[in-house]
Structure formats: structure tokens, C-alpha cells
Coordinates of C-alpha atoms in Angstrom, one line a residue:
X1398 CA -53.5 46.1 37.1
X1399 CA -54.1 42.0 36.0
X1400 CA -54.2 42.9 32.4
X1401 CA -51.1 45.5 32.0
X1402 CA -49.4 42.7 33.5
X1403 CA -49.9 40.0 31.2
X1404 CA -48.8 42.8 28.4
X1405 CA -45.7 43.2 29.7
X1406 CA -45.7 39.2 29.6
X1407 CA -46.3 39.6 26.6
X1408 CA -44.5 42.1 24.9
X1409 CA -41.3 39.8 27.1
X1410 CA -41.9 36.4 25.0
X1411 CA -42.3 38.6 21.6
X1412 CA -39.0 39.4 21.9
X1413 CA -36.3 36.8 23.6
X1414 CA -39.0 35.2 20.6
X1415 CA -37.7 37.5 18.6
X1416 CA -33.9 37.8 19.4
X1417 CA -34.4 33.6 19.6
X1418 CA -34.8 34.0 15.8
X1419 CA -32.7 36.2 14.7
X1420 CA -29.6 34.8 16.8
X1421 CA -26.7 33.8 14.8
X1422 CA -26.6 30.3 14.1
X1423 CA -23.4 28.7 15.6
X1424 CA -20.3 28.4 12.2
X1425 CA -20.1 24.9 11.3
X1426 CA -16.9 23.4 13.0
X1427 CA -15.9 20.0 11.6
X1428 CA -12.8 19.8 13.8
X1429 CA -15.0 19.6 16.8
X1430 CA -15.4 15.5 17.6
X1431 CA -12.0 14.7 15.7
X1432 CA -10.0 14.1 18.8
X1433 CA -12.6 11.7 20.5
X1434 CA -12.7 9.6 18.0
X1435 CA -9.5 9.4 16.5
X1436 CA -9.3 7.8 20.2
X1437 CA -11.9 6.0 19.9
X1438 CA -10.7 4.6 17.1
X1439 CA -7.0 3.6 18.5
X1440 CA -9.0 1.9 21.8
X1441 CA -11.1 -0.3 19.3
X1442 CA -9.0 -1.3 16.8
X1443 CA -5.9 -1.4 19.0
X1444 CA -3.5 0.7 17.2
X1445 CA -1.3 2.1 18.9
X1446 CA -0.1 5.1 17.4
X1447 CA -0.6 7.6 15.0
X1448 CA -1.3 10.6 12.9
X1449 CA -3.0 13.0 11.4
X1450 CA -3.5 16.1 8.5
X1451 CA -6.0 17.6 7.4
X1452 CA -5.3 20.4 4.2
X1453 CA -7.8 22.9 3.0
X1454 CA -8.5 25.3 0.6
X1455 CA -4.4 25.7 0.1
X1456 CA -3.2 25.9 3.9
X1457 CA -2.8 23.1 6.1
X1458 CA -5.6 23.4 9.0
X1459 CA -4.9 19.8 11.2
X1460 CA -1.9 17.6 12.1
X1461 CA -1.8 16.1 15.0
X1462 CA -0.2 13.0 16.3
X1463 CA -2.6 10.2 18.5
X1464 CA -1.4 7.3 20.4
X1465 CA 2.7 5.9 20.8
X1466 CA 5.1 5.7 18.6
X1467 CA 7.4 3.7 20.9
X1468 CA 5.1 1.4 23.1
X1469 CA 7.9 0.5 26.0
X1470 CA 9.3 3.7 26.4
X1471 CA 5.5 5.1 26.2
X1472 CA 6.6 7.9 23.8
X1473 CA 3.8 9.8 22.2
X1474 CA 4.0 10.4 18.3
X1475 CA 3.9 13.3 17.1
X1476 CA 2.3 15.1 13.9
X1477 CA 7.0 15.4 12.7
X1478 CA 6.8 11.5 13.6
X1479 CA 8.3 10.2 10.9
X1480 CA 6.3 6.5 9.0
X1481 CA 7.3 5.0 6.2
X1482 CA 4.4 5.5 4.2
X1483 CA 4.9 2.6 1.9
X1484 CA 3.1 2.7 -0.6
X1485 CA 1.8 5.8 -1.7
X1486 CA 4.9 6.2 -2.5
X1487 CA 3.8 5.6 -5.9
X1488 CA 2.7 8.7 -6.6
X1489 CA 6.3 10.6 -6.1
X1490 CA 7.3 8.1 -8.4
X1491 CA 5.2 8.7 -11.0
X1492 CA 6.0 13.4 -10.1
X1493 CA 9.1 12.4 -11.0
X1494 CA 8.3 11.0 -14.5
X1495 CA 6.0 13.9 -14.7
X1496 CA 8.4 16.5 -14.4
X1497 CA 11.2 14.0 -16.9
X1498 CA 8.1 14.8 -19.2
X1499 CA 8.1 18.4 -18.6
X1500 CA 11.9 18.5 -18.9
X1501 CA 11.4 17.0 -22.4
X1502 CA 13.1 14.1 -22.0
X1503 CA 10.4 11.6 -21.2
X1504 CA 7.0 10.7 -23.8
X1505 CA 4.4 9.8 -21.9
X1506 CA 4.0 6.9 -25.2
X1507 CA 7.5 5.6 -26.3
X1508 CA 8.7 2.2 -25.4
X1509 CA 10.3 1.8 -22.3
X1510 CA 13.1 -0.2 -24.4
X1511 CA 13.6 3.2 -25.9
X1512 CA 15.4 5.1 -23.5
X1513 CA 16.8 1.2 -21.5
X1514 CA 17.9 -0.5 -24.4
X1515 CA 18.3 -4.0 -21.7
X1516 CA 14.5 -3.8 -20.4
X1517 CA 13.3 -7.2 -20.5
X1518 CA 10.6 -9.3 -19.3
X1519 CA 10.3 -12.7 -19.9
X1520 CA 7.4 -11.9 -23.0
X1521 CA 8.8 -10.0 -25.7
X1522 CA 5.9 -8.4 -27.1
X1523 CA 5.8 -6.6 -23.8
X1524 CA 9.3 -6.3 -23.6
X1525 CA 8.9 -3.6 -27.3
X1526 CA 5.7 -2.6 -26.0
X1527 CA 6.0 -1.8 -22.1
X1528 CA 5.5 2.2 -21.9
X1529 CA 6.4 4.3 -19.0
X1530 CA 2.9 5.4 -18.6
X1531 CA 2.1 1.4 -18.6
X1532 CA 4.4 0.7 -15.7
X1533 CA 3.2 3.1 -12.8
X1534 CA -0.6 2.3 -13.8
X1535 CA -0.6 -1.6 -13.2
X1536 CA -0.9 -2.7 -16.8
X1537 CA 2.1 -4.7 -17.9
X1538 CA 0.2 -7.9 -18.3
X1539 CA 2.5 -8.9 -14.7
X1540 CA 1.7 -9.9 -12.0
X1541 CA 3.4 -8.7 -8.0
X1542 CA 5.9 -11.7 -7.2
X1543 CA 6.5 -9.8 -4.4
X1544 CA 8.5 -12.8 -3.2
X1545 CA 11.3 -11.5 -5.5
X1546 CA 12.5 -8.9 -3.6
X1547 CA 10.6 -9.3 0.4
X1548 CA 13.8 -10.2 2.5
X1549 CA 16.2 -10.4 -0.3
X1550 CA 19.9 -10.0 -0.3
X1551 CA 18.9 -8.6 -4.2
X1552 CA 19.7 -4.6 -4.7
X1553 CA 17.7 -3.1 -7.1
X1554 CA 19.6 -3.2 -10.6
X1555 CA 19.8 -7.3 -10.2
X1556 CA 16.5 -7.1 -9.0
X1557 CA 15.7 -5.2 -12.3
X1558 CA 18.2 -8.0 -14.2
X1559 CA 15.7 -10.4 -13.5
X1560 CA 12.0 -9.3 -14.5
X1561 CA 12.4 -11.0 -18.1
X1562 CA 12.7 -14.5 -16.0
X1563 CA 9.1 -14.0 -14.2
X1564 CA 6.4 -15.0 -16.1
X1565 CA 3.6 -13.2 -17.5
X1566 CA 0.1 -14.0 -16.5
X1567 CA -2.3 -11.5 -18.5
X1568 CA -0.9 -9.8 -22.4
X1569 CA -0.4 -6.0 -21.7
X1570 CA -3.4 -4.1 -20.9
X1571 CA -5.6 -7.4 -20.4
X1572 CA -6.2 -6.4 -16.6
X1573 CA -5.3 -4.2 -13.8
X1574 CA -2.9 -6.4 -11.8
X1575 CA -0.9 -4.8 -8.6
X1576 CA 2.5 -4.8 -9.5
X1577 CA 5.6 -2.9 -7.3
X1578 CA 8.4 -4.4 -9.2
X1579 CA 7.1 -2.8 -12.4
X1580 CA 7.5 0.8 -10.3
X1581 CA 10.5 0.1 -9.2
X1582 CA 11.5 -0.1 -12.7
X1583 CA 9.8 3.5 -13.5
X1584 CA 12.9 4.7 -10.8
X1585 CA 15.3 3.4 -12.6
X1586 CA 13.9 5.3 -15.5
X1587 CA 14.1 7.5 -13.6
X1588 CA 17.7 6.9 -13.4
X1589 CA 19.1 6.3 -16.2
X1590 CA 17.2 9.1 -18.0
X1591 CA 18.2 12.2 -15.5
X1592 CA 21.8 10.4 -14.9
X1593 CA 21.4 10.8 -11.2
X1594 CA 19.8 8.2 -8.1
X1595 CA 15.8 8.2 -7.9
X1596 CA 16.7 9.2 -4.1
X1597 CA 18.9 12.1 -5.5
X1598 CA 16.2 13.4 -8.2
X1599 CA 13.7 12.6 -5.0
X1600 CA 15.5 15.2 -3.3
X1601 CA 16.0 17.5 -5.8
X1602 CA 12.8 18.4 -7.8
X1603 CA 10.7 17.0 -5.4
X1604 CA 11.5 16.4 -1.1
X1605 CA 13.7 20.1 -1.5
X1606 CA 11.1 21.8 -3.5
X1607 CA 7.9 21.5 -0.7
X1608 CA 9.9 22.2 2.3
X1609 CA 10.0 17.8 2.7
X1610 CA 12.9 18.7 5.1
X1611 CA 12.3 15.5 7.7
X1612 CA 11.6 13.3 5.1
X1613 CA 13.9 10.5 4.4
X1614 CA 13.6 7.9 0.9
X1615 CA 16.0 4.9 3.0
X1616 CA 15.6 3.2 6.8
X1617 CA 20.1 4.6 7.5
X1618 CA 18.8 7.4 6.6
X1619 CA 15.5 6.8 9.2
X1620 CA 17.9 5.1 12.2
X1621 CA 19.4 9.0 11.9
X1622 CA 16.4 11.2 12.9
X1623 CA 14.9 11.4 16.5
X1624 CA 11.1 10.9 15.8
X1625 CA 10.3 7.9 14.3
X1626 CA 7.5 5.0 14.8
X1627 CA 8.5 1.7 15.7
X1628 CA 5.8 -0.4 14.0
X1629 CA 4.3 -3.6 15.9
X1630 CA 2.6 -6.8 15.6
X1631 CA 0.1 -8.6 18.1
X1632 CA 2.3 -11.5 20.2
X1633 CA -0.4 -13.0 22.4
X1634 CA -2.4 -9.6 23.0
X1635 CA 1.4 -7.6 23.5
X1636 CA 2.7 -5.9 21.1
X1637 CA 5.6 -7.3 20.0
X1638 CA 8.2 -4.8 17.5
X1639 CA 8.1 -5.4 13.8
X1640 CA 11.0 -5.2 12.1
X1641 CA 12.5 -3.8 9.0
X1642 CA 13.9 -6.1 6.7
X1643 CA 11.5 -6.7 4.0
X1644 CA 14.4 -5.2 1.5
X1645 CA 11.8 -2.7 0.5
X1646 CA 14.7 1.1 0.2
X1647 CA 15.6 -1.7 -2.8
X1648 CA 12.3 -1.2 -4.4
X1649 CA 11.8 1.8 -3.0
X1650 CA 10.3 4.1 -6.5
X1651 CA 7.3 1.4 -5.3
X1652 CA 7.1 2.7 -1.9
X1653 CA 10.2 3.6 0.8
X1654 CA 9.7 7.0 1.5
X1655 CA 9.2 8.2 5.7
X1656 CA 7.3 10.9 5.7
X1657 CA 4.7 12.8 8.5
X1658 CA 1.7 14.3 8.3
X1659 CA 2.9 17.3 7.9
X1660 CA 5.2 17.0 5.9
X1661 CA 2.4 14.7 3.4
X1662 CA 0.5 17.8 4.0
X1663 CA 2.9 20.5 1.4
X1664 CA 2.3 16.6 -1.1
X1665 CA -1.2 16.8 -0.9
X1666 CA -1.6 20.2 -1.1
X1667 CA 0.7 20.3 -4.2
X1668 CA -1.9 17.6 -5.7
X1669 CA -4.3 19.6 -5.2
X1670 CA -2.6 22.7 -6.5
X1671 CA -2.7 21.9 -10.4
X1672 CA 0.8 20.9 -9.3
X1673 CA 1.8 24.7 -7.2
X1674 CA 3.4 24.6 -3.9
X1675 CA 3.0 28.0 -2.6
X1676 CA 5.5 29.8 -5.9
X1677 CA 6.7 26.9 -6.9
X1678 CA 5.5 25.6 -10.1
X1679 CA 6.6 22.0 -9.3
X1680 CA 5.3 19.7 -11.9
X1681 CA 3.4 21.2 -14.7
X1682 CA -0.9 21.0 -14.4
X1683 CA -0.3 19.4 -17.9
X1684 CA 1.3 15.8 -17.3
X1685 CA 0.3 16.1 -13.6
X1686 CA -3.0 15.3 -14.9
X1687 CA -1.8 12.7 -16.8
X1688 CA -1.1 11.4 -13.5
X1689 CA -5.0 11.5 -12.1
X1690 CA -6.2 10.2 -15.6
X1691 CA -7.8 6.9 -14.7
X1692 CA -6.3 4.5 -17.0
X1693 CA -7.2 1.4 -16.1
X1694 CA -10.3 -0.1 -14.3
X1695 CA -9.3 -2.2 -11.2
X1696 CA -10.5 -5.5 -11.3
X1697 CA -12.2 -7.6 -9.6
X1698 CA -15.1 -4.2 -11.0
X1699 CA -17.1 -4.1 -7.3
X1700 CA -18.0 -1.7 -5.1
X1701 CA -18.3 -3.1 -2.0
X1702 CA -20.1 -0.5 -0.8
X1703 CA -22.8 2.3 -2.5
X1704 CA -20.9 4.8 -1.4
X1705 CA -17.9 3.7 -3.8
X1706 CA -17.3 4.4 -7.3
X1707 CA -16.0 1.6 -9.3
X1708 CA -12.5 1.6 -8.5
X1709 CA -9.9 3.0 -12.1
X1710 CA -6.2 3.8 -11.5
X1711 CA -4.1 6.4 -12.3
X1712 CA -0.1 7.2 -12.2
X1713 CA 0.1 6.4 -8.3
X1714 CA -3.4 7.1 -6.8
X1715 CA -6.2 5.4 -6.9
X1716 CA -8.8 7.3 -8.7
X1717 CA -13.1 6.8 -7.7
X1718 CA -15.5 8.4 -6.1
X1719 CA -16.7 8.8 -2.1
X1720 CA -20.4 9.8 -2.2
X1721 CA -20.6 11.4 -5.4
X1722 CA -17.4 13.5 -5.4
X1723 CA -14.6 12.5 -7.2
X1724 CA -11.4 11.3 -4.7
X1725 CA -8.2 9.7 -5.8
X1726 CA -6.2 8.2 -3.0
X1727 CA -3.5 5.6 -2.2
X1728 CA -2.9 3.4 0.5
X1729 CA 0.6 1.4 2.1
X1730 CA 1.6 -1.9 3.8
X1731 CA 5.1 -2.3 4.7
X1732 CA 6.1 -4.2 7.7
X1733 CA 2.6 -3.0 10.2
X1734 CA 2.4 0.2 9.2
X1735 CA -0.5 1.5 7.1
X1736 CA -1.3 4.5 6.0
X1737 CA -3.3 6.6 3.6
X1738 CA -3.8 10.1 1.2
X1739 CA -6.9 10.9 0.3
X1740 CA -7.8 14.1 -2.3
X1741 CA -10.6 15.5 -3.3
X1742 CA -9.3 17.6 -6.5
X1743 CA -12.9 19.4 -7.0
X1744 CA -14.0 20.4 -3.0
X1745 CA -9.6 21.5 -3.2
X1746 CA -9.7 19.0 0.4
X1747 CA -7.2 16.3 1.7
X1748 CA -6.4 13.7 4.4
X1749 CA -3.4 11.7 5.5
X1750 CA -3.2 9.0 8.1
X1751 CA -0.8 7.1 9.2
X1752 CA -0.3 4.0 11.4
X1753 CA 2.9 1.6 13.1
X1754 CA 0.5 -1.6 13.5
X1755 CA -0.7 -4.1 10.3
X1756 CA -3.1 -5.4 12.9
X1757 CA -6.1 -3.2 12.3
X1758 CA -5.2 -3.7 8.9
X1759 CA -6.5 -0.6 6.7
X1760 CA -10.4 -0.7 8.7
X1761 CA -8.3 1.6 11.1
X1762 CA -7.4 4.2 8.5
X1763 CA -10.4 4.0 6.5
X1764 CA -12.4 4.6 9.7
X1765 CA -10.6 7.6 9.9
X1766 CA -10.3 8.5 6.4
X1767 CA -14.5 8.8 5.5
X1768 CA -15.1 10.3 8.9
X1769 CA -12.8 13.2 7.8
X1770 CA -14.7 13.4 4.6
X1771 CA -17.8 13.5 5.9
X1772 CA -17.4 15.8 8.3
X1773 CA -15.2 18.8 5.8
X1774 CA -17.5 17.9 2.7
X1775 CA -21.1 17.8 5.2
X1776 CA -22.3 14.9 4.7
X1777 CA -24.5 13.7 6.3
X1778 CA -22.5 10.8 9.2
X1779 CA -22.0 7.4 8.2
X1780 CA -21.5 4.7 11.0
X1781 CA -17.8 3.4 9.3
X1782 CA -16.6 1.9 12.6
X1783 CA -19.8 -0.4 12.4
X1784 CA -19.5 -1.4 8.6
X1785 CA -16.1 -1.7 8.7
X1786 CA -15.9 -4.0 11.4
X1787 CA -18.6 -6.3 9.8
X1788 CA -16.3 -6.9 7.0
X1789 CA -13.7 -7.6 8.8
X1790 CA -15.7 -10.5 10.0
X1791 CA -17.7 -11.1 6.5
X1792 CA -13.3 -11.3 5.9
X1793 CA -12.2 -13.6 8.4
X1794 CA -14.7 -15.3 8.5
X1795 CA -13.8 -16.2 4.0
X1796 CA -10.1 -17.0 5.3
X1797 CA -12.1 -19.9 7.4
X1798 CA -13.8 -21.2 5.3
X1799 CA -10.8 -21.1 2.8
X1800 CA -9.0 -23.3 5.5
X1801 CA -12.2 -25.4 5.9
X1802 CA -11.8 -25.6 2.3
X1803 CA -8.7 -26.3 1.9
X1804 CA -9.5 -29.7 4.6
X1805 CA -11.8 -31.2 2.5
X1806 CA -9.9 -31.2 -0.7
X1807 CA -6.7 -33.6 1.0
X1808 CA -7.6 -37.1 -0.5
X1809 CA -6.5 -39.0 2.8
X1810 CA -4.7 -42.5 3.1
X1811 CA -1.7 -41.1 -0.1
X1812 CA 2.4 -41.5 0.9
X1813 CA 5.4 -39.6 -0.8
X1814 CA 5.9 -41.2 -4.2
X1815 CA 9.7 -41.5 -2.7
X1816 CA 11.4 -41.6 0.6
X1817 CA 12.5 -38.5 2.2
X1818 CA 15.9 -38.2 1.0
X1819 CA 14.3 -37.7 -2.7
X1820 CA 12.4 -34.3 -1.4
X1821 CA 16.1 -32.6 0.4
X1822 CA 18.5 -30.4 -1.5
X1823 CA 18.4 -27.4 -2.7
X1824 CA 16.0 -25.5 -5.3
X1825 CA 16.6 -22.6 -7.1
X1826 CA 14.4 -20.2 -8.6
X1827 CA 16.4 -17.6 -12.0
X1828 CA 14.2 -14.4 -10.5
X1829 CA 13.2 -15.6 -6.5
X1830 CA 16.4 -17.2 -6.0
X1831 CA 16.5 -20.2 -4.1
X1832 CA 15.5 -22.7 -0.5
X1833 CA 17.8 -26.2 1.0
X1834 CA 15.2 -28.5 2.6
X1835 CA 15.9 -31.0 4.9
X1836 CA 14.5 -33.4 6.3
X1837 CA 12.2 -34.0 9.6
X1838 CA 10.1 -38.0 10.1
X1839 CA 8.5 -39.0 7.1
X1840 CA 6.5 -36.8 5.5
X1841 CA 7.9 -33.8 6.8
X1842 CA 10.6 -30.5 5.7
X1843 CA 12.0 -27.6 7.6
X1844 CA 13.7 -24.3 4.4
X1845 CA 14.8 -21.1 4.7
X1846 CA 13.5 -18.9 2.0
X1847 CA 15.6 -15.8 2.2
X1848 CA 16.1 -16.2 5.8
X1849 CA 13.0 -16.7 7.0
X1850 CA 12.5 -20.2 8.2
X1851 CA 9.3 -22.2 6.8
X1852 CA 8.0 -26.0 7.4
X1853 CA 6.3 -28.4 5.1
X1854 CA 3.7 -31.0 5.8
X1855 CA 2.6 -33.8 3.5
X1856 CA -1.3 -32.9 1.9
X1857 CA -1.3 -35.8 -0.2
X1858 CA 0.3 -37.2 -3.1
X1859 CA 3.3 -36.0 -3.5
X1860 CA 2.1 -32.8 -3.0
X1861 CA 3.0 -30.4 1.0
X1862 CA 1.9 -27.9 2.7
X1863 CA 3.8 -24.4 4.2
X1864 CA 4.0 -23.3 7.7
X1865 CA 5.4 -20.2 8.7
X1866 CA 6.7 -17.7 5.4
X1867 CA 4.4 -20.2 3.5
X1868 CA 1.3 -20.2 5.3
X1869 CA -0.7 -22.7 3.6
X1870 CA 2.0 -22.7 0.3
X1871 CA 1.6 -25.7 -2.3
X1872 CA 4.3 -27.4 -3.1
X1873 CA 3.5 -30.2 -5.8
X1874 CA 7.2 -32.0 -6.6
X1875 CA 7.4 -33.5 -10.3
X1876 CA 9.7 -35.9 -11.5
X1877 CA 12.1 -36.2 -14.2
X1878 CA 12.7 -38.8 -16.7
X1879 CA 14.8 -42.0 -14.7
X1880 CA 11.6 -40.9 -12.4
X1881 CA 14.0 -38.8 -9.8
X1882 CA 12.7 -35.6 -8.4
X1883 CA 13.8 -32.6 -10.0
X1884 CA 12.2 -30.3 -9.1
X1885 CA 8.7 -28.2 -7.4
X1886 CA 5.9 -26.2 -8.7
X1887 CA 5.2 -23.7 -5.2
X1888 CA 1.6 -22.1 -5.8
X1889 CA 2.0 -18.0 -5.1
X1890 CA -0.7 -15.8 -4.1
X1891 CA -0.7 -13.5 -6.7
X1892 CA 1.8 -14.6 -8.7
X1893 CA 1.1 -18.4 -9.8
X1894 CA 2.9 -22.0 -10.3
X1895 CA 6.6 -20.8 -9.7
X1896 CA 9.2 -23.9 -10.9
X1897 CA 11.5 -24.3 -8.4
X1898 CA 14.5 -26.6 -9.9
X1899 CA 16.5 -28.6 -7.4
X1900 CA 20.4 -28.5 -8.0
X1901 CA 19.6 -26.0 -10.6
X1902 CA 22.9 -22.8 -10.5
X1903 CA 21.5 -19.1 -9.9
X1904 CA 21.7 -16.6 -13.3

């Protein structure tokens, strides 16, 4: 009896083991944990709202909104909530040029001057040499000069006509220099060749064929829609609305598309589909490949994390490798909005993340994008949030050290060479516009530039330092042959020294 019992127990054990051994493994599900992760990131990085979409193998597999699009009224983000995508727009403008190339109206390598005789840069060689390809690959030699358009009361044509007053900081092709004004110029080129506005060309040739019916290209259009996200900045721990005064629509081809996760998924599907969406060939495979081909090394050449390859730039796309996989991506930043789109052409995978605060800079979108990439590429998980928090802390420490170094460089016991009235007045630059200075005490001035207030405080000698819109910017006042203050050299980030002449007329 005992032997029969043990034999029966043995049979049951073998049967159970065999059943366990042959039971099929649970299918891999990259969606597991995604919701919890995104919501956790919203909390950790302090982001009011976000929208995420994932495409794979020609299909939209995931689109969802998280958090709030309107904090005051407690309104949630949906997958159809519109966000300004900022510089992700650049890929649209590059695709517009590709379509013109398909139509035989544009040669990538022909100088822009041959299409637009009034095209003029400060350097004559650059003027005669720069091509459409160069405009959208950040290799013209022109520094950013973003303060020519930011918050300025200028339209696209006015900004285009002022390019000739902006000095190049590098020779053509010498170095990667990210540039919004050159993408704006590419939009002007689209307009001249097509005889349509950049906005209408995009609507007809790209947005409508892609079914991007809710995507808009200007703020007035955005404000007429019912579902768009407000952007936010931190105000002593509370959210405050950022506003919409940047003037980005004027440089629209560089950054004015406003879209949602679902429709941006269509954009990525077209990129992954080699220019095709559904049965429609939006842009030829050959000319889209021109957009996707590296044209310049992003400098300084450095690898922040070992999983990332050296960065290059094509036309409207940053190109590198992520953990050994080819990746094309772009970020966007305007008025508190942050966005990121990325796709892996060889894995037929794409992801887009849209957010409504700049408080976390790109750390939030990178955390989510990398998490999704790891999951869908079936890679071992990397704790990107911890890594990026370390990077954020290091960046803050670097900024603080720069402030300390700046204070240490100041020469004490110096004073301005002239009385305060000698520095007051209006200072002008033919591309940047003007600002007026009024004295407030012996060594302090107040001014307004493009409608934004700033203060100048004495740094040393005839150098003053800005606060407000010109925070930590140096203003170096100069004298003429008679000893009178006649100009000021303003050292602007990503532009260099810009000379504003006292009392000089605008162009």
C-alpha cells in the first residue's frame, strides 16, 4: 500500500513537472508598466501634462494623455490635445524641400541665391555658396542670433531681409551651429519656389495627405481649437502660465507646428514608411533619404552616455545610435513646451512625447523616450531617470560655478568713466532692433528690449551686467574719438559680441 502511494505521488510529480516544462511562456508585453512609469515621471520631474504615442511596423499601437492641460480648471490631457512641437517642425520644412526636389523645382546643391536673388548674408562668399541643403543642416556659418526674432514685433519677410546685418561666426561648412533663422529662410525658399505660403504648402502637401486634420501652424488657429495644452513655469512652487508671446510664428518653418500625439504618430509612420503613408507616396524614398543622411558632425563631439553614439545632423533630424540601434530624433522647446520624437528605421519603431513645461527641460522626455525604446527593443532596463537626475545636478552645479567664476573676475573698486546721463539713450542694431536705457541711481540702468524689461548693474569699469531678460549678459560701453559714449558691445549667448550704436537709425 505504501509503495503504491509513493508510486502515485511520483507519477503526479512527473506529470506536474512535464506540464510546467511544456507550458508556453507568457508573450512579451512592452505595455506592462508604461502607465505607471509615465505617471511616476510626471511626479518626479514635476510636469503638469504629457501625451505619448508609439508606432511599430506601420501601425499606431499606443496613444494616451497624462496629467493636465489646464491646471486651474483641472482639465486632462488626451491623446488629441494639441501642443506646440517647436523645433520638431524642422523635419516638416526639410520634407517640404524634398517634395520640391521630387517635383523637379529644387536642386539640393544649387546655391540659394539662384532661386532668391535677394538672399544676402553678411559674408559674400557664404551668400554665393549656401545651398538649400546647407540651410537645413546647420552648416552655414551663421550663429543662432535668436534675439533678432524672439518677442520682436517683426514678420518673416522683415527677419529675412535683416540677415545681411548678422555677422557669421564661422566659415561655411566649418562647424555645426544650430540655427532657427536658416530654417526660416528655408521656409521662405519654399514660398518663393512654390508661390504659396509655407503654411499653405504644408497643409496641401503634407498635413492633408497625412490626415493631420487637427494640426495647426499658427497661434490664432490654435486658440480657435477646443483642445490645446497651456504651458507652465514654476512660480515659487506654484504653476503659472507661461504665455504665447515669443513670435515663433514669424519663424514658423523653424518651429511653429502645433500637433497632438495621434497625428504626430502619422508623421513618424511616414518617415518609417520611406515617404509613404497608407497608399500615398508623400515624398519619394530617395529625397526623404536625403533628409535622413548625416551632413555634419554635431560639435563639440562628445558622448554623454556610453550607450549613445556620436551625434550628427541630417536635414531636420539628429542622427546617432542608441545602444547600437540607428536612431533619428529631434527635440523641441518654445515657451515652456518640450517635445521629443524619435524613430528607429531598422526596427520600424517610433515614439513621440509632448509636454507643457520647461521646468524639467528635456530630462522628462528623455526618460520616457529611453524607457519606451528599451522596452520595445527588448533591451535590459537602464535606470535613465537616476542617470538624468545626476546629469541635471551636474548641470546646475556647472551653472552655479559659472556664477561664482563670474563674480570672482569682477574688478573691485572701479567705477564708470562717465556720469550716468552719458549712458542713457537709445541703442540700435539693424537686425536686433533697439533698447532705451534710463538711469536709476549712479550705477544702475533700466531698459526694455522687445517689450521685456531688464536692469543693468555696474560690473567693473565701463562694463555693466544684465538681469531679467539679459541675465548675466555683459554690456561693454565704448567711447568715440571725442570721449563720448557712442556704442555698447553686448555679448549674447550663441551669437557673440553684438554692437548697438547709440542713437543710430533702424534699417
